[in-house]
């Protein structure tokens, strides 16, 4: 954390402040935008951050014998990935990709490998296709709904299953939906569209930081590992309440919740899509153009909950770690409901944490997952104990119950209201992302209000590298507009 002190932090102005460019949000998109501006000679840049920290949905905290990432955790590929390009030369990433092991709570044992592969192959068949969706002969041809695709594929699997597999197969259905939602952040698979322009960066999709967690990216963006770190005016706990006069051709007025007023020639807005969805009607004066409002409504935005579990001893296989997943028997579904633990049915898996040998990270998705943020610590621990006892203890005789945990709070945090965006069946998310990524210009054609963040990236949404690229993209538009203005003046 001490590296972050190299940021140039200043106190809030007591009166109206005049700024050249205001960047709202100090997540990866906002920091990338500000760094790009400063690096290209636009020095009068102010970053306003509502939280008391930088990073946005990158949130690395101390826990156990190291750190855990309650937000972004994986690099998601190598080729064409900005995060990889920043971190790989410094050997900050670990490429040890774990295997997968699916358990069944009825006996607490790993299911037959062949059966596991059938389930995994089914979920991997629910793919997002760029352009025209599905080929001739594809079971999901003609639908853009992920839920309908799952149901078709599941029906085919049931019809071809052996009699001894049917009971097990039917009880795996809820897990299949959760597993798919885990990569999309959707609360309900029926909300997820198959139509997508998402482009996966080739390479290891589970690269993670070997030391210091994902917050390393912020230092890399700021060049804190070099002798000439960038200095940026970052103002923490500066939550924006209103953005006015963005269309008047001269300056934009920005009002903070604490009453401070600022004005800027250009504004780059990078908070989450969740914040936009809740506040765009009340925050912008005058109202945003219709295409931007439609875009905000069309793109899906969901949430998931991460819980880091600290154990007394390492009971899992340290030499060959695996993602430990589990689905519940009918008996345990009823038992969890009786004990007001229905939220555990949103459990999808446990993963190891780099350089933190006694910690496992658990992932919860789906309709029940938001409840976790409202539970007492005792209630959460009760549910975690239920999971590890019924899902894994028979396979791991030395298993101990977690002695401590820490959970994410993205849904309840008013500065995020969720985790990241997905392709929704409620509208044309692809067009929405493209529209939201277009700068709003004044009468002279100068970009004055620009949106950045993962949700504005049409090909790499829901990723940190997508957020960084979007921030740099809009910052370059500002740099270009300044260059053009200078040429005209000369």
PDB file of C-alpha atoms in Angstrom, residues 40 63 92:
ATOM      1  CA  UNK A  40       0.830  13.397 -23.028  1.00  0.00           C
ATOM      2  CA  UNK A  63      -5.802 -11.208   4.918  1.00  0.00           C
ATOM      3  CA  UNK A  92       4.371 -10.373 -11.625  1.00  0.00           C
TER       4      UNK A  92
END
